[in-house]
Amino acid sequence: MVIMGNSNYLILRFSDVFIYMMMILLLEPKKSLVNAGRNDATTIVVPSFCTTNSNVLLPPYHDIPKSICSTLDWHGYSISFYQDKNAVVTVILMGIHENNWISVGVSKDGMMVGSSAVVGWMNNDGKSGTVKQYFLSGRMTSEQVIPDKGDLKFTNVTPTIVLKDKIIYLGFQLQFPQRLSRQPFLFACGFGKPAENNILPKHKYRSALAVDFSRGAIYLGFVDSTSMKLTHGILAITGWGIIIPFGVPIARHFRQYEPLWYYLHSSVQFVGFFVGLAAVAVGRTLYDLIHADFNYHRVLGFAILVLSVLQICQFIVRPSSSSKAQDYWNKIHHWVGRLVIVLAPVNIFLGLYKGNGARGLMITFLCFFFTFLFISICLEIRLLLQKKREPNTKLTEPPLFQVPPRNS
């Protein structure tokens, strides 16, 4: 009885910690406005509507109503975006010219690799310019930044680049399949001009930004999300993909070790849940930083979290073995648990695929996944053989969760 009382006391404390962590996770983080030119991992929101009325550029690159714009805090550069009802996005970039090339990239996840960019520079005569599309298959090397390649579709309006009074203007229009709600963009600039093979010199400045067309806001600041993505993946794999699945066979195949199996199963599932909860918290922060468009992965992750919370609630309010609701509770508990261990690997694979997860992380998870399948199959065969030998054997019920009485 002392052991059970202490264990139940610890479980209650776990429940308190769970409630506090859920409150921290669900609270909306406060966002503050800071200098738009910071080139660090701070996300800043700069809502602004402005009108480009410069006569330097020909239509449709001037007199654009209510474009979304912001300064980039690098040599007076600013950028503006306008989207019409036909999903045509007009982009205008301007700043001080110092014999340099300038570019605006369109990214799927806020990162440079895999994005396409529009790059412009002035020719040697100082009057004409060149605008080309580049595909960024890797970081800035001649083999990985490929000219005249990319996924961007221009409209029938010719891109333009103009130099006047030491100010360089780059304007172009892109046609998207549908109207954009929020889209990551990249800005980069480098000194020097491309060689005859159009290979770009290495950039000297770069920044990432996400344009929220629905709110008229620009999120600025370069975010290197590699380490955070790795942390999110490791926590998700450890919690949802390893600890929780390996806690299931304890309850199914080792009930003869009464009551050890019950406390071991509960402890393992609680640890797995808290590790998984940390993965959700990191994932939520990562989503706010890079504004990733992984809706299926995100929704599935929250669904798994809700099902896991339901399991904990069922654990706390589990009826006694004599109650008529016991059978219903068992079915709900078993099927919700099975649903979690089925959905979790699916979502992990989806996250590794959509997020371009590290190869080592994928191999590690595959090893654990197939190990779990092998162990589960062996234990199921063992259970079937045991039932054939002892057909009348019944599995014992877990001890009832009870709050330890107060000492008078």
Tab-separated table of C-alpha atoms in Angstrom:
chain	number	residue	atom	x	y	z
A	1	MET	CA	0.000	0.000	0.000
A	2	VAL	CA	2.868	2.377	0.714
A	3	ILE	CA	4.330	1.709	-2.715
A	4	MET	CA	0.984	2.324	-4.395
A	5	GLY	CA	0.427	5.512	-2.389
A	6	ASN	CA	3.839	6.931	-3.301
A	7	SER	CA	3.340	6.008	-6.943
A	8	ASN	CA	-0.064	7.661	-7.068
A	9	TYR	CA	1.400	10.746	-5.414
A	10	LEU	CA	4.064	10.943	-8.117
A	11	ILE	CA	1.414	10.483	-10.798
A	12	LEU	CA	-0.523	13.412	-9.346
A	13	ARG	CA	2.588	15.559	-9.479
A	14	PHE	CA	3.096	14.512	-13.110
A	15	SER	CA	-0.464	15.639	-13.770
A	16	ASP	CA	0.261	19.047	-12.231
A	17	VAL	CA	3.358	19.457	-14.383
A	18	PHE	CA	1.323	18.416	-17.426
A	19	ILE	CA	-1.254	21.143	-16.769
A	20	TYR	CA	1.461	23.791	-16.360
A	21	MET	CA	3.199	22.741	-19.580
A	22	MET	CA	-0.073	22.822	-21.513
A	23	MET	CA	-0.697	26.352	-20.248
A	24	ILE	CA	2.766	27.448	-21.388
A	25	LEU	CA	2.347	25.742	-24.759
A	26	LEU	CA	-1.053	27.229	-25.524
A	27	LEU	CA	-0.333	30.780	-24.400
A	28	GLU	CA	0.129	33.091	-27.380
A	29	PRO	CA	3.672	34.479	-27.440
A	30	LYS	CA	3.932	38.249	-27.499
A	31	LYS	CA	5.447	39.824	-30.590
A	32	SER	CA	7.104	43.235	-30.466
A	33	LEU	CA	8.266	45.577	-33.186
A	34	VAL	CA	12.033	45.936	-33.441
A	35	ASN	CA	14.478	47.344	-35.969
A	36	ALA	CA	13.632	45.936	-39.394
A	37	GLY	CA	17.267	45.685	-40.363
A	38	ARG	CA	18.398	43.135	-37.824
A	39	ASN	CA	19.938	40.145	-39.546
A	40	ASP	CA	19.400	37.574	-36.814
A	41	ALA	CA	16.879	34.975	-35.752
A	42	THR	CA	14.335	37.474	-34.436
A	43	THR	CA	11.028	37.583	-36.275
A	44	ILE	CA	9.709	41.122	-36.590
A	45	VAL	CA	6.428	42.320	-37.960
A	46	VAL	CA	6.332	45.490	-40.035
A	47	PRO	CA	2.804	46.147	-41.296
A	48	SER	CA	2.791	48.938	-43.844
A	49	PHE	CA	0.861	50.073	-46.896
A	50	CYS	CA	2.550	52.452	-49.286
A	51	THR	CA	2.182	53.711	-52.831
A	52	THR	CA	5.027	53.554	-55.348
A	53	ASN	CA	4.828	56.711	-57.426
A	54	SER	CA	8.330	56.884	-58.878
A	55	ASN	CA	8.405	57.945	-62.509
A	56	VAL	CA	11.701	56.143	-62.968
A	57	LEU	CA	9.977	52.858	-63.800
A	58	LEU	CA	7.474	52.396	-66.563
A	59	PRO	CA	4.016	50.914	-65.964
A	60	PRO	CA	3.056	48.622	-64.331
A	61	TYR	CA	5.928	49.260	-61.934
A	62	HIS	CA	4.832	52.684	-60.736
A	63	ASP	CA	1.651	54.113	-59.274
A	64	ILE	CA	0.789	50.772	-57.663
A	65	PRO	CA	-1.918	51.275	-55.026
A	66	LYS	CA	-1.544	49.823	-51.548
A	67	SER	CA	1.552	47.748	-52.052
A	68	ILE	CA	3.109	46.092	-48.996
A	69	CYS	CA	6.560	47.530	-48.403
A	70	SER	CA	9.393	47.711	-45.905
A	71	THR	CA	12.971	48.899	-45.635
A	72	LEU	CA	15.710	46.264	-45.511
A	73	ASP	CA	18.191	48.466	-43.581
A	74	TRP	CA	21.055	47.780	-45.962
A	75	HIS	CA	22.351	50.798	-47.911
A	76	GLY	CA	18.888	52.288	-48.110
A	77	TYR	CA	17.252	49.269	-49.739
A	78	SER	CA	13.503	48.811	-49.625
A	79	ILE	CA	11.161	46.280	-51.171
A	80	SER	CA	7.471	46.329	-52.021
A	81	PHE	CA	4.930	43.712	-53.072
A	82	TYR	CA	1.517	43.951	-54.684
A	83	GLN	CA	-0.841	41.072	-55.502
A	84	ASP	CA	-3.846	41.510	-57.785
A	85	LYS	CA	-6.977	39.378	-57.973
A	86	ASN	CA	-5.421	37.157	-60.674
A	87	ALA	CA	-2.573	35.966	-58.380
A	88	VAL	CA	-0.032	38.184	-60.169
A	89	VAL	CA	2.567	39.512	-57.725
A	90	THR	CA	4.517	42.647	-58.614
A	91	VAL	CA	7.860	43.034	-56.814
A	92	ILE	CA	9.954	46.222	-56.747
A	93	LEU	CA	13.368	46.378	-55.082
A	94	MET	CA	15.382	49.605	-54.865
A	95	GLY	CA	18.534	50.851	-53.131
A	96	ILE	CA	21.922	52.487	-53.490
A	97	HIS	CA	23.940	51.082	-56.397
A	98	GLU	CA	27.584	50.176	-55.692
A	99	ASN	CA	28.523	48.116	-58.754
A	100	ASN	CA	26.621	45.208	-57.298
A	101	TRP	CA	24.003	42.610	-58.181
A	102	ILE	CA	20.703	42.395	-56.342
A	103	SER	CA	18.155	39.594	-56.119
A	104	VAL	CA	14.788	38.553	-54.757
A	105	GLY	CA	14.137	34.850	-54.258
A	106	VAL	CA	10.953	32.873	-53.736
A	107	SER	CA	11.339	30.073	-51.208
A	108	LYS	CA	9.088	27.204	-50.151
A	109	ASP	CA	10.299	27.115	-46.540
A	110	GLY	CA	12.213	30.361	-45.985
A	111	MET	CA	15.559	28.742	-46.791
A	112	MET	CA	17.858	29.440	-49.721
A	113	VAL	CA	18.425	25.873	-50.925
A	114	GLY	CA	15.717	24.807	-53.361
A	115	SER	CA	14.504	28.337	-54.064
A	116	SER	CA	14.383	30.295	-57.323
A	117	ALA	CA	15.576	33.891	-57.565
A	118	VAL	CA	15.328	36.875	-59.902
A	119	VAL	CA	18.749	38.530	-60.139
A	120	GLY	CA	19.565	41.865	-61.763
A	121	TRP	CA	22.695	43.941	-62.429
A	122	MET	CA	23.779	46.865	-64.562
A	123	ASN	CA	25.926	46.209	-67.603
A	124	ASN	CA	29.310	47.810	-68.195
A	125	ASP	CA	27.828	50.714	-70.180
A	126	GLY	CA	25.965	51.842	-67.058
A	127	LYS	CA	22.752	52.375	-69.020
A	128	SER	CA	21.371	48.928	-69.767
A	129	GLY	CA	20.885	46.064	-67.348
A	130	THR	CA	20.362	42.306	-67.201
A	131	VAL	CA	17.688	40.364	-65.345
A	132	LYS	CA	17.918	36.579	-65.087
A	133	GLN	CA	16.307	33.773	-63.151
A	134	TYR	CA	18.537	31.462	-61.105
A	135	PHE	CA	17.859	28.156	-59.389
A	136	LEU	CA	19.590	27.684	-56.030
A	137	SER	CA	20.214	23.960	-55.719
A	138	GLY	CA	22.800	24.547	-52.979
A	139	ARG	CA	24.724	27.300	-51.291
A	140	MET	CA	26.595	29.934	-53.230
A	141	THR	CA	28.943	27.914	-55.439
A	142	SER	CA	29.218	28.006	-59.196
A	143	GLU	CA	27.868	24.464	-59.547
A	144	GLN	CA	24.830	25.004	-57.336
A	145	VAL	CA	23.549	28.440	-58.442
A	146	ILE	CA	22.330	27.747	-61.948
A	147	PRO	CA	21.468	30.607	-64.362
A	148	ASP	CA	18.389	30.526	-66.609
A	149	LYS	CA	16.790	27.834	-64.432
A	150	GLY	CA	14.075	28.008	-61.812
A	151	ASP	CA	10.428	27.472	-60.970
A	152	LEU	CA	9.220	31.067	-61.315
A	153	LYS	CA	6.766	31.993	-64.044
A	154	PHE	CA	6.993	35.558	-65.382
A	155	THR	CA	4.031	37.375	-66.872
A	156	ASN	CA	4.135	38.932	-70.345
A	157	VAL	CA	5.457	42.133	-68.718
A	158	THR	CA	9.231	42.277	-69.181
A	159	PRO	CA	11.303	42.474	-65.974
A	160	THR	CA	13.194	45.725	-65.695
A	161	ILE	CA	16.278	47.123	-63.990
A	162	VAL	CA	17.054	50.841	-64.039
A	163	LEU	CA	19.833	53.006	-62.596
A	164	LYS	CA	19.159	56.672	-61.920
A	165	ASP	CA	20.900	59.069	-59.548
A	166	LYS	CA	22.894	56.198	-58.015
A	167	ILE	CA	19.654	54.371	-57.133
A	168	ILE	CA	19.071	50.972	-58.722
A	169	TYR	CA	15.539	49.700	-59.316
A	170	LEU	CA	14.573	46.069	-59.993
A	171	GLY	CA	10.994	45.289	-60.956
A	172	PHE	CA	9.290	42.101	-62.131
A	173	GLN	CA	5.948	40.306	-62.105
A	174	LEU	CA	5.312	36.671	-61.202
A	175	GLN	CA	2.278	34.556	-61.962
A	176	PHE	CA	1.290	32.101	-59.218
A	177	PRO	CA	-1.237	29.250	-59.547
A	178	GLN	CA	-3.466	30.840	-56.902
A	179	ARG	CA	-3.560	33.909	-54.698
A	180	LEU	CA	-0.976	33.876	-51.954
A	181	SER	CA	-1.860	34.210	-48.303
A	182	ARG	CA	1.665	34.097	-46.882
A	183	GLN	CA	4.839	33.531	-48.850
A	184	PRO	CA	8.544	33.432	-47.853
A	185	PHE	CA	10.915	35.597	-49.926
A	186	LEU	CA	14.683	36.061	-49.850
A	187	PHE	CA	16.836	39.130	-50.480
A	188	ALA	CA	20.518	38.951	-51.358
A	189	CYS	CA	23.116	41.340	-52.706
A	190	GLY	CA	26.745	40.954	-53.713
A	191	PHE	CA	29.537	43.168	-55.022
A	192	GLY	CA	30.860	42.659	-58.517
A	193	LYS	CA	29.173	41.440	-61.647
A	194	PRO	CA	28.672	37.960	-63.018
A	195	ALA	CA	31.341	36.607	-65.339
A	196	GLU	CA	30.726	35.653	-68.956
A	197	ASN	CA	29.144	32.378	-67.850
A	198	ASN	CA	26.673	34.366	-65.662
A	199	ILE	CA	27.960	32.775	-62.450
A	200	LEU	CA	27.236	35.097	-59.516
A	201	PRO	CA	29.917	36.304	-57.102
A	202	LYS	CA	29.226	35.340	-53.494
A	203	HIS	CA	26.640	37.451	-51.727
A	204	LYS	CA	27.714	40.016	-49.125
A	205	TYR	CA	24.327	40.508	-47.511
A	206	ARG	CA	21.212	38.406	-47.229
A	207	SER	CA	17.917	38.452	-45.412
A	208	ALA	CA	14.751	36.396	-45.277
A	209	LEU	CA	11.263	37.810	-45.176
A	210	ALA	CA	7.741	36.458	-45.290
A	211	VAL	CA	4.932	38.524	-46.776
A	212	ASP	CA	1.494	38.097	-45.282
A	213	PHE	CA	-0.735	39.396	-48.070
A	214	SER	CA	-3.901	38.860	-46.050
A	215	ARG	CA	-2.718	41.151	-43.240
A	216	GLY	CA	-0.537	43.519	-45.241
A	217	ALA	CA	2.484	42.639	-43.116
A	218	ILE	CA	6.123	41.738	-43.728
A	219	TYR	CA	8.072	39.514	-41.321
A	220	LEU	CA	11.769	40.284	-41.524
A	221	GLY	CA	14.948	38.713	-40.210
A	222	PHE	CA	17.180	35.887	-41.383
A	223	VAL	CA	16.365	32.641	-39.609
A	224	ASP	CA	18.718	29.676	-39.633
A	225	SER	CA	16.235	27.013	-38.615
A	226	THR	CA	18.532	24.008	-39.143
A	227	SER	CA	19.294	23.355	-35.474
A	228	MET	CA	15.692	23.966	-34.398
A	229	LYS	CA	14.376	21.607	-37.091
A	230	LEU	CA	16.840	18.973	-35.907
A	231	THR	CA	15.761	19.456	-32.284
A	232	HIS	CA	12.093	19.187	-33.261
A	233	GLY	CA	12.764	16.003	-35.227
A	234	ILE	CA	14.807	14.353	-32.465
A	235	LEU	CA	12.204	15.129	-29.808
A	236	ALA	CA	9.308	13.931	-31.989
A	237	ILE	CA	11.077	10.699	-32.923
A	238	THR	CA	12.132	10.044	-29.323
A	239	GLY	CA	8.753	10.796	-27.737
A	240	TRP	CA	6.100	9.794	-30.287
A	241	GLY	CA	8.163	7.351	-32.336
A	242	ILE	CA	10.178	5.400	-29.753
A	243	ILE	CA	9.155	5.784	-26.102
A	244	ILE	CA	5.363	5.681	-26.470
A	245	PRO	CA	5.293	2.740	-28.954
A	246	PHE	CA	7.674	0.712	-26.795
A	247	GLY	CA	5.464	1.348	-23.758
A	248	VAL	CA	2.515	-0.407	-25.407
A	249	PRO	CA	3.922	-4.002	-25.313
A	250	ILE	CA	4.529	-3.612	-21.573
A	251	ALA	CA	0.781	-3.388	-20.947
A	252	ARG	CA	-0.128	-6.068	-23.469
A	253	HIS	CA	2.452	-8.780	-22.883
A	254	PHE	CA	3.835	-8.441	-19.351
A	255	ARG	CA	0.764	-8.313	-17.112
A	256	GLN	CA	1.953	-11.337	-15.196
A	257	TYR	CA	4.371	-9.044	-13.362
A	258	GLU	CA	1.712	-7.463	-11.174
A	259	PRO	CA	1.711	-4.541	-10.369
A	260	LEU	CA	5.136	-3.689	-11.842
A	261	TRP	CA	3.885	-3.711	-15.423
A	262	TYR	CA	1.220	-1.117	-14.620
A	263	TYR	CA	3.558	1.441	-13.070
A	264	LEU	CA	6.227	0.800	-15.682
A	265	HIS	CA	3.711	1.255	-18.513
A	266	SER	CA	2.317	4.439	-16.978
A	267	SER	CA	5.764	5.897	-16.317
A	268	VAL	CA	7.041	5.150	-19.824
A	269	GLN	CA	3.933	6.672	-21.440
A	270	PHE	CA	4.165	9.792	-19.288
A	271	VAL	CA	7.835	10.286	-20.208
A	272	GLY	CA	7.054	9.766	-23.879
A	273	PHE	CA	4.184	12.228	-23.695
A	274	PHE	CA	6.287	14.995	-22.140
A	275	VAL	CA	9.060	14.493	-24.698
A	276	GLY	CA	6.429	14.619	-27.449
A	277	LEU	CA	4.902	17.718	-25.876
A	278	ALA	CA	8.320	19.391	-26.024
A	279	ALA	CA	8.477	18.463	-29.727
A	280	VAL	CA	5.123	20.189	-30.288
A	281	ALA	CA	6.321	23.307	-28.454
A	282	VAL	CA	9.516	23.462	-30.526
A	283	GLY	CA	7.520	22.830	-33.691
A	284	ARG	CA	5.139	25.658	-32.885
A	285	THR	CA	8.065	28.053	-32.352
A	286	LEU	CA	9.653	26.828	-35.583
A	287	TYR	CA	6.412	27.466	-37.474
A	288	ASP	CA	6.281	31.049	-36.160
A	289	LEU	CA	9.888	31.642	-37.222
A	290	ILE	CA	9.957	30.295	-40.780
A	291	HIS	CA	6.196	30.433	-41.516
A	292	ALA	CA	6.366	26.977	-43.049
A	293	ASP	CA	3.418	25.816	-45.092
A	294	PHE	CA	3.270	22.243	-43.728
A	295	ASN	CA	-0.432	22.245	-42.892
A	296	TYR	CA	-0.950	18.464	-42.971
A	297	HIS	CA	2.027	17.837	-40.699
A	298	ARG	CA	0.938	20.571	-38.313
A	299	VAL	CA	-2.702	19.481	-38.089
A	300	LEU	CA	-1.735	15.827	-37.665
A	301	GLY	CA	0.710	16.755	-34.912
A	302	PHE	CA	-1.945	18.596	-32.930
A	303	ALA	CA	-4.377	15.701	-33.480
A	304	ILE	CA	-1.835	13.297	-31.966
A	305	LEU	CA	-1.364	15.681	-29.035
A	306	VAL	CA	-5.115	15.865	-28.413
A	307	LEU	CA	-5.428	12.060	-28.497
A	308	SER	CA	-2.538	11.763	-26.049
A	309	VAL	CA	-4.178	14.275	-23.710
A	310	LEU	CA	-7.349	12.168	-23.932
A	311	GLN	CA	-5.331	9.126	-22.852
A	312	ILE	CA	-4.068	10.971	-19.792
A	313	CYS	CA	-7.572	12.107	-18.889
A	314	GLN	CA	-8.784	8.517	-19.239
A	315	PHE	CA	-5.965	7.368	-16.986
A	316	ILE	CA	-6.957	9.781	-14.233
A	317	VAL	CA	-10.704	9.041	-14.312
A	318	ARG	CA	-10.531	5.285	-14.994
A	319	PRO	CA	-13.549	3.529	-13.458
A	320	SER	CA	-13.266	0.579	-11.106
A	321	SER	CA	-13.326	-2.988	-12.411
A	322	SER	CA	-16.847	-3.474	-11.024
A	323	SER	CA	-18.235	-0.484	-12.904
A	324	LYS	CA	-20.402	-1.024	-15.979
A	325	ALA	CA	-18.366	1.631	-17.780
A	326	GLN	CA	-15.153	-0.402	-17.459
A	327	ASP	CA	-15.620	-2.242	-20.768
A	328	TYR	CA	-16.277	0.986	-22.640
A	329	TRP	CA	-13.291	2.621	-20.994
A	330	ASN	CA	-11.043	-0.282	-22.021
A	331	LYS	CA	-12.151	-0.090	-25.656
A	332	ILE	CA	-11.688	3.682	-25.851
A	333	HIS	CA	-8.305	3.512	-24.127
A	334	HIS	CA	-7.055	0.697	-26.360
A	335	TRP	CA	-8.222	2.165	-29.666
A	336	VAL	CA	-7.118	5.721	-28.918
A	337	GLY	CA	-3.691	4.351	-27.990
A	338	ARG	CA	-3.518	2.311	-31.177
A	339	LEU	CA	-4.526	5.349	-33.208
A	340	VAL	CA	-1.691	7.360	-31.652
A	341	ILE	CA	1.000	4.765	-32.429
A	342	VAL	CA	-0.285	4.535	-36.012
A	343	LEU	CA	-0.562	8.278	-36.683
A	344	ALA	CA	2.727	9.187	-34.968
A	345	PRO	CA	5.056	7.333	-37.403
A	346	VAL	CA	3.026	8.642	-40.353
A	347	ASN	CA	3.465	12.216	-39.149
A	348	ILE	CA	7.156	11.677	-38.411
A	349	PHE	CA	7.762	10.387	-41.945
A	350	LEU	CA	5.740	13.311	-43.314
A	351	GLY	CA	7.794	15.798	-41.309
A	352	LEU	CA	11.108	14.259	-42.385
A	353	TYR	CA	10.004	14.296	-46.016
A	354	LYS	CA	8.477	17.784	-46.143
A	355	GLY	CA	11.172	19.318	-43.973
A	356	ASN	CA	14.078	17.759	-45.890
A	357	GLY	CA	15.147	15.941	-42.740
A	358	ALA	CA	18.694	14.790	-42.217
A	359	ARG	CA	19.488	11.433	-43.775
A	360	GLY	CA	20.923	10.160	-40.498
A	361	LEU	CA	17.729	11.066	-38.670
A	362	MET	CA	15.630	9.182	-41.206
A	363	ILE	CA	17.846	6.088	-41.009
A	364	THR	CA	17.779	6.165	-37.209
A	365	PHE	CA	14.001	6.321	-37.095
A	366	LEU	CA	13.659	3.546	-39.688
A	367	CYS	CA	15.894	1.302	-37.565
A	368	PHE	CA	13.761	1.894	-34.460
A	369	PHE	CA	10.543	1.544	-36.459
A	370	PHE	CA	11.408	-1.841	-37.937
A	371	THR	CA	12.857	-3.003	-34.606
A	372	PHE	CA	9.538	-2.170	-32.952
A	373	LEU	CA	7.634	-4.051	-35.671
A	374	PHE	CA	9.868	-7.100	-35.274
A	375	ILE	CA	9.528	-7.143	-31.480
A	376	SER	CA	5.749	-6.632	-31.712
A	377	ILE	CA	5.344	-9.525	-34.150
A	378	CYS	CA	7.446	-11.832	-31.951
A	379	LEU	CA	5.436	-10.911	-28.846
A	380	GLU	CA	2.113	-11.420	-30.657
A	381	ILE	CA	3.218	-14.883	-31.780
A	382	ARG	CA	4.267	-15.658	-28.207
A	383	LEU	CA	0.855	-14.484	-26.931
A	384	LEU	CA	-1.028	-16.644	-29.439
A	385	LEU	CA	0.997	-19.710	-28.493
A	386	GLN	CA	0.358	-19.010	-24.823
A	387	LYS	CA	-3.411	-18.753	-25.403
A	388	LYS	CA	-3.396	-22.113	-27.217
A	389	ARG	CA	-1.609	-23.772	-24.310
A	390	GLU	CA	-3.735	-22.068	-21.636
A	391	PRO	CA	-7.098	-21.168	-23.222
A	392	ASN	CA	-8.747	-20.266	-19.906
A	393	THR	CA	-6.053	-17.844	-18.801
A	394	LYS	CA	-7.331	-14.286	-18.247
A	395	LEU	CA	-5.185	-11.233	-18.128
A	396	THR	CA	-5.260	-9.388	-14.841
A	397	GLU	CA	-6.769	-5.931	-14.656
A	398	PRO	CA	-4.540	-3.002	-13.688
A	399	PRO	CA	-4.855	-1.677	-10.139
A	400	LEU	CA	-7.376	1.114	-9.772
A	401	PHE	CA	-5.931	4.610	-9.751
A	402	GLN	CA	-6.708	6.096	-6.356
A	403	VAL	CA	-5.797	9.320	-4.657
A	404	PRO	CA	-3.822	8.475	-1.501
A	405	PRO	CA	-5.759	9.381	1.671
A	406	ARG	CA	-4.612	12.346	3.687
A	407	ASN	CA	-2.953	11.676	6.989
A	408	SER	CA	-5.182	12.849	9.795
